[in-house]
Short mmCIF file of C-alpha atoms in Angstrom, two decimals:
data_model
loop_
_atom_site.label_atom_id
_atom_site.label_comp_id
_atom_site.label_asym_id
_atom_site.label_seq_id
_atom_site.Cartn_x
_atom_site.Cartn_y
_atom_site.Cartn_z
CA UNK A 1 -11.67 12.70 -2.05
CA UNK A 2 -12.69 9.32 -0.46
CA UNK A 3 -9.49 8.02 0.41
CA UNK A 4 -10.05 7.41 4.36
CA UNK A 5 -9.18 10.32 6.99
CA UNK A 6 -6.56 8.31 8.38
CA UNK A 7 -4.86 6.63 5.42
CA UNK A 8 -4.57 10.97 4.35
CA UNK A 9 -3.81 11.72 7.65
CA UNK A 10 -0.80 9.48 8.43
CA UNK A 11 0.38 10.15 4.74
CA UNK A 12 0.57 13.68 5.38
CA UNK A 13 2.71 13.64 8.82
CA UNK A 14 5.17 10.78 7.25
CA UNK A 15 5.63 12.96 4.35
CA UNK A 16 5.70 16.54 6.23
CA UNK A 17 9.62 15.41 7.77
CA UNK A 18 12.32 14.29 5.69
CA UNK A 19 13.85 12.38 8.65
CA UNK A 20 10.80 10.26 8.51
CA UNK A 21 10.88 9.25 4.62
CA UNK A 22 14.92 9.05 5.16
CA UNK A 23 14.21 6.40 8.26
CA UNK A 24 15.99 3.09 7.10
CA UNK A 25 13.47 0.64 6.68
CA UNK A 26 10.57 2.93 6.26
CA UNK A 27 7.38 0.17 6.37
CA UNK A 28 9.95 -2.84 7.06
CA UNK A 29 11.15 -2.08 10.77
CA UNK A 30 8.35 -2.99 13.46
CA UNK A 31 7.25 0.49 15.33
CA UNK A 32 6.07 -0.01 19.46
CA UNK A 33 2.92 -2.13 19.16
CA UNK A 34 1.18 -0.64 21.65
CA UNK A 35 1.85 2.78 19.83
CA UNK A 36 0.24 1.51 17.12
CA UNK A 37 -2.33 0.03 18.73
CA UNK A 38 -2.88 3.35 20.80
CA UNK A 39 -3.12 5.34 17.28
CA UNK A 40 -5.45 2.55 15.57
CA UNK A 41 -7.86 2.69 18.69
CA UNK A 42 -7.88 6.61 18.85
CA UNK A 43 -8.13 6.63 14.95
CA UNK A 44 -11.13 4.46 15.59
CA UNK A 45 -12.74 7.23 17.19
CA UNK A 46 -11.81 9.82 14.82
CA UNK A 47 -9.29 11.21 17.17
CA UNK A 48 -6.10 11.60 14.65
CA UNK A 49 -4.25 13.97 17.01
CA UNK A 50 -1.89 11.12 18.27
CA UNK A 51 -0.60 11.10 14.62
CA UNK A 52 0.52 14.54 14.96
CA UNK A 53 2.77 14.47 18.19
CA UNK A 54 3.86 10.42 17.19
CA UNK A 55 8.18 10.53 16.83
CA UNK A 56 8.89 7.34 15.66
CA UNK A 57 7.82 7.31 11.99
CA UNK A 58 8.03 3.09 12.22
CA UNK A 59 4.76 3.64 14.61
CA UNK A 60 3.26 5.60 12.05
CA UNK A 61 4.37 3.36 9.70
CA UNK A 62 3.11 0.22 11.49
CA UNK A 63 -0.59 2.10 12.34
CA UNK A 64 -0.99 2.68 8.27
CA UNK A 65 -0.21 -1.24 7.56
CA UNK A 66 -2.30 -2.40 10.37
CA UNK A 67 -5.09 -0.26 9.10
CA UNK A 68 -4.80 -1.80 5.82
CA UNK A 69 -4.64 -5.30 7.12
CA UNK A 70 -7.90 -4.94 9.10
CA UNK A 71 -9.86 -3.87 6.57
CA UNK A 72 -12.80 -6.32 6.38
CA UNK A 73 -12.09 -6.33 2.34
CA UNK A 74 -8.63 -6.05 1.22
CA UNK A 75 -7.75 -2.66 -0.60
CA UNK A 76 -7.66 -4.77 -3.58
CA UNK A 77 -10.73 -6.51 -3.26
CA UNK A 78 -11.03 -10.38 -3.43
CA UNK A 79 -13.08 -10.76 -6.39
CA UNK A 80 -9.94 -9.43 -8.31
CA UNK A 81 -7.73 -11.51 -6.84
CA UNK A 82 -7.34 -14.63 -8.96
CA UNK A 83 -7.25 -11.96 -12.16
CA UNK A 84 -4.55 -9.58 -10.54
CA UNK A 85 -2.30 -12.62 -10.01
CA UNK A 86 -2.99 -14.04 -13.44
CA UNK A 87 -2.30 -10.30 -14.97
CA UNK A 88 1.08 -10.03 -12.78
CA UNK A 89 2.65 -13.79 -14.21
CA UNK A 90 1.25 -13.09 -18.13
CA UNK A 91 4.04 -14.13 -20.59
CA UNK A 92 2.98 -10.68 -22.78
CA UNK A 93 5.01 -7.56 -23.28
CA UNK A 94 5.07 -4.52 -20.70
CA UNK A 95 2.34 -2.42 -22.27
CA UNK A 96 -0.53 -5.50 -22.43
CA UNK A 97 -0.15 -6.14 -19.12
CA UNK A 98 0.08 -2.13 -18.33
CA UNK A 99 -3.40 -2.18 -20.38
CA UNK A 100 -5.03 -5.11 -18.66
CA UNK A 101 -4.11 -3.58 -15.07
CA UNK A 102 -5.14 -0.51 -15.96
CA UNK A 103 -8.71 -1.97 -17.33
CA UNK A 104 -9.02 -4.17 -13.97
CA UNK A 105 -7.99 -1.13 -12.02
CA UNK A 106 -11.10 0.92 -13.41
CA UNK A 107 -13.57 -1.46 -12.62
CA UNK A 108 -12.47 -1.40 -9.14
CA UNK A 109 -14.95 0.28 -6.33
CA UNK A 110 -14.21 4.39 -6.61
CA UNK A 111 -12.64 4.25 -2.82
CA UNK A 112 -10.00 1.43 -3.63
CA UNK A 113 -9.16 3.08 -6.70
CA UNK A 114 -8.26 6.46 -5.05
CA UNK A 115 -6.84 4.90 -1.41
CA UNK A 116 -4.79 2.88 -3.63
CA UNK A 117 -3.55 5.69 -6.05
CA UNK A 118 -2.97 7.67 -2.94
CA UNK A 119 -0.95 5.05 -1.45
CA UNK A 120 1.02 4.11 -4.76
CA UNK A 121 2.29 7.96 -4.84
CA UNK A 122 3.23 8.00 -1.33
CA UNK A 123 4.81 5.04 -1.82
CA UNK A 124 6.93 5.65 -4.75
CA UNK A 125 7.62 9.30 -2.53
CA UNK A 126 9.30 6.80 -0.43
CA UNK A 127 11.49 5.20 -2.94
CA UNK A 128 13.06 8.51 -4.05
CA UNK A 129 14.95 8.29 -0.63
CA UNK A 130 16.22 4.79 -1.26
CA UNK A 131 19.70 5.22 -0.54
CA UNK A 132 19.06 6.43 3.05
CA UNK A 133 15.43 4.13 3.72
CA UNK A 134 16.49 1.37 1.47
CA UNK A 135 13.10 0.92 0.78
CA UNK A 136 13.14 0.63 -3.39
CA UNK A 137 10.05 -1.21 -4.79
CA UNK A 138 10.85 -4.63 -4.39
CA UNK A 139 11.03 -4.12 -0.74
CA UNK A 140 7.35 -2.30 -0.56
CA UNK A 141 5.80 -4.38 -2.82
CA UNK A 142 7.42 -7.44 -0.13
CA UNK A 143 5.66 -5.36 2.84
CA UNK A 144 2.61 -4.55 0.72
CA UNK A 145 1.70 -7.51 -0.91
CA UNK A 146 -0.27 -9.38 1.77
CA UNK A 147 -1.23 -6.01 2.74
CA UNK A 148 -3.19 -5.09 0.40
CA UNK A 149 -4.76 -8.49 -1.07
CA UNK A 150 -5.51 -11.39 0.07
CA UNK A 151 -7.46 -14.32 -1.36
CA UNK A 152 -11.62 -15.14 0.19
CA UNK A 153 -10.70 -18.40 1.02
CA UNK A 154 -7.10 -19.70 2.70
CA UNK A 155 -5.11 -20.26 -0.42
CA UNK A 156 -3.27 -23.89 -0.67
CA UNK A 157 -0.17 -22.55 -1.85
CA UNK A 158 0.68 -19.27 0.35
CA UNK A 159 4.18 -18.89 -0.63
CA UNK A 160 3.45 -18.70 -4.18
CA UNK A 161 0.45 -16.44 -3.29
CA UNK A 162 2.61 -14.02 -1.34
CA UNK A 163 5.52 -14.21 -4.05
CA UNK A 164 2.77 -13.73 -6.58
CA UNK A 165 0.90 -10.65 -4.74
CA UNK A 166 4.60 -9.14 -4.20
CA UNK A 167 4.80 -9.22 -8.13
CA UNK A 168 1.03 -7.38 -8.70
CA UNK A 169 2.37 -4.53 -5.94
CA UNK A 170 5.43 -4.27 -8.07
CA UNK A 171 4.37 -3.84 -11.39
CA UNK A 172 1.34 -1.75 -9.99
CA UNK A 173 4.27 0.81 -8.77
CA UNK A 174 6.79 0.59 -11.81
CA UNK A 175 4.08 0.84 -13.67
CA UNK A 176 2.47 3.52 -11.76
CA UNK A 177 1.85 6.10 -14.71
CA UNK A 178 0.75 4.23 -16.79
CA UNK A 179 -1.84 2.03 -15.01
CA UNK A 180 -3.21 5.02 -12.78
CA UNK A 181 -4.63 7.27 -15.20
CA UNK A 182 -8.18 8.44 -15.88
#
């Protein structure tokens, strides 16, 4: 699999406790910063065993968003950018803009592909607990937008950027099934 260590490592503890996916605000409450900072620096050195004895699943949480942010290319790399944003605000019906994700998706590098499928299904784990975590897919795709893309160059209009990244995220989980298959 070449989803990263860390990204499989952190999924794996969040998911092993259903007190952690039931946590309200699961990805949208802040975690201890210098918990997170402690996990990213260990994770660094490929020492995950902080992950394992970590308590507060919003440190968790916050260490798998960082992570994502850091990345010197955005899980959704910048060259796809302009066209993800132009696929998400298409005036077509559900299943041409299903198909054009889906194509865009595929030409994507192998390791984006899979982090991001990996991510999408832990994600949408996360909604199935929505009435305790109140985190439904509006609210992740809000949290995971600027996460996961970001323009190359400082965009002119952010707020339309972010509200138009937020849509991508979104369809990219409702559509989930449909875009993510091989």
């Amino acid at each position: 699999m070449t989803v990263p260590k860390f990204v499989q490592k952190i999924i794996s503890v969040i998911e092993a406790k259903e007190e952690f996916l039931e946590a309200d605000g699961l990805y949208r409450a802040s975690g201890n910063l210098s918990q997170v900072q402690k996990i990213r620096l260990n994770a660094d050195q490929y020492k995950f065993e902080c992950i394992d004895t970590e308590e507060d699943v919003h440190v968790l949480a916050g260490a798998l968003k960082l992570f994502f942010r850091e990345l010197m290319e955005p899980a959704i790399p910048t060259q796809y950018f302009e066209k993800s944003l132009e696929i998400s605000s298409m005036r077509v019906n559900r299943a041409d803009r299903v198909k054009k994700f889906r194509e865009l998706l595929l030409t994507f590098p192998k390791e984006n592909y899979e982090t991001l499928k990996f991510l999408f299904t832990h994600l949408l784990k996360v909604t199935e607990y929505r009435e305790k975590n109140r985190m439904q897919i509006s609210n992740l795709a809000i949290v995971f937008g600027p996460t996961l893309m970001w323009p190359a160059t400082e965009s002119l209009n952010l707020a339309l950027d972010m509200m138009q990244q937020n849509l991508v995220i979104e369809c990219l989980l409702l559509e989930f099934k449909q875009i993510f298959v091989k």
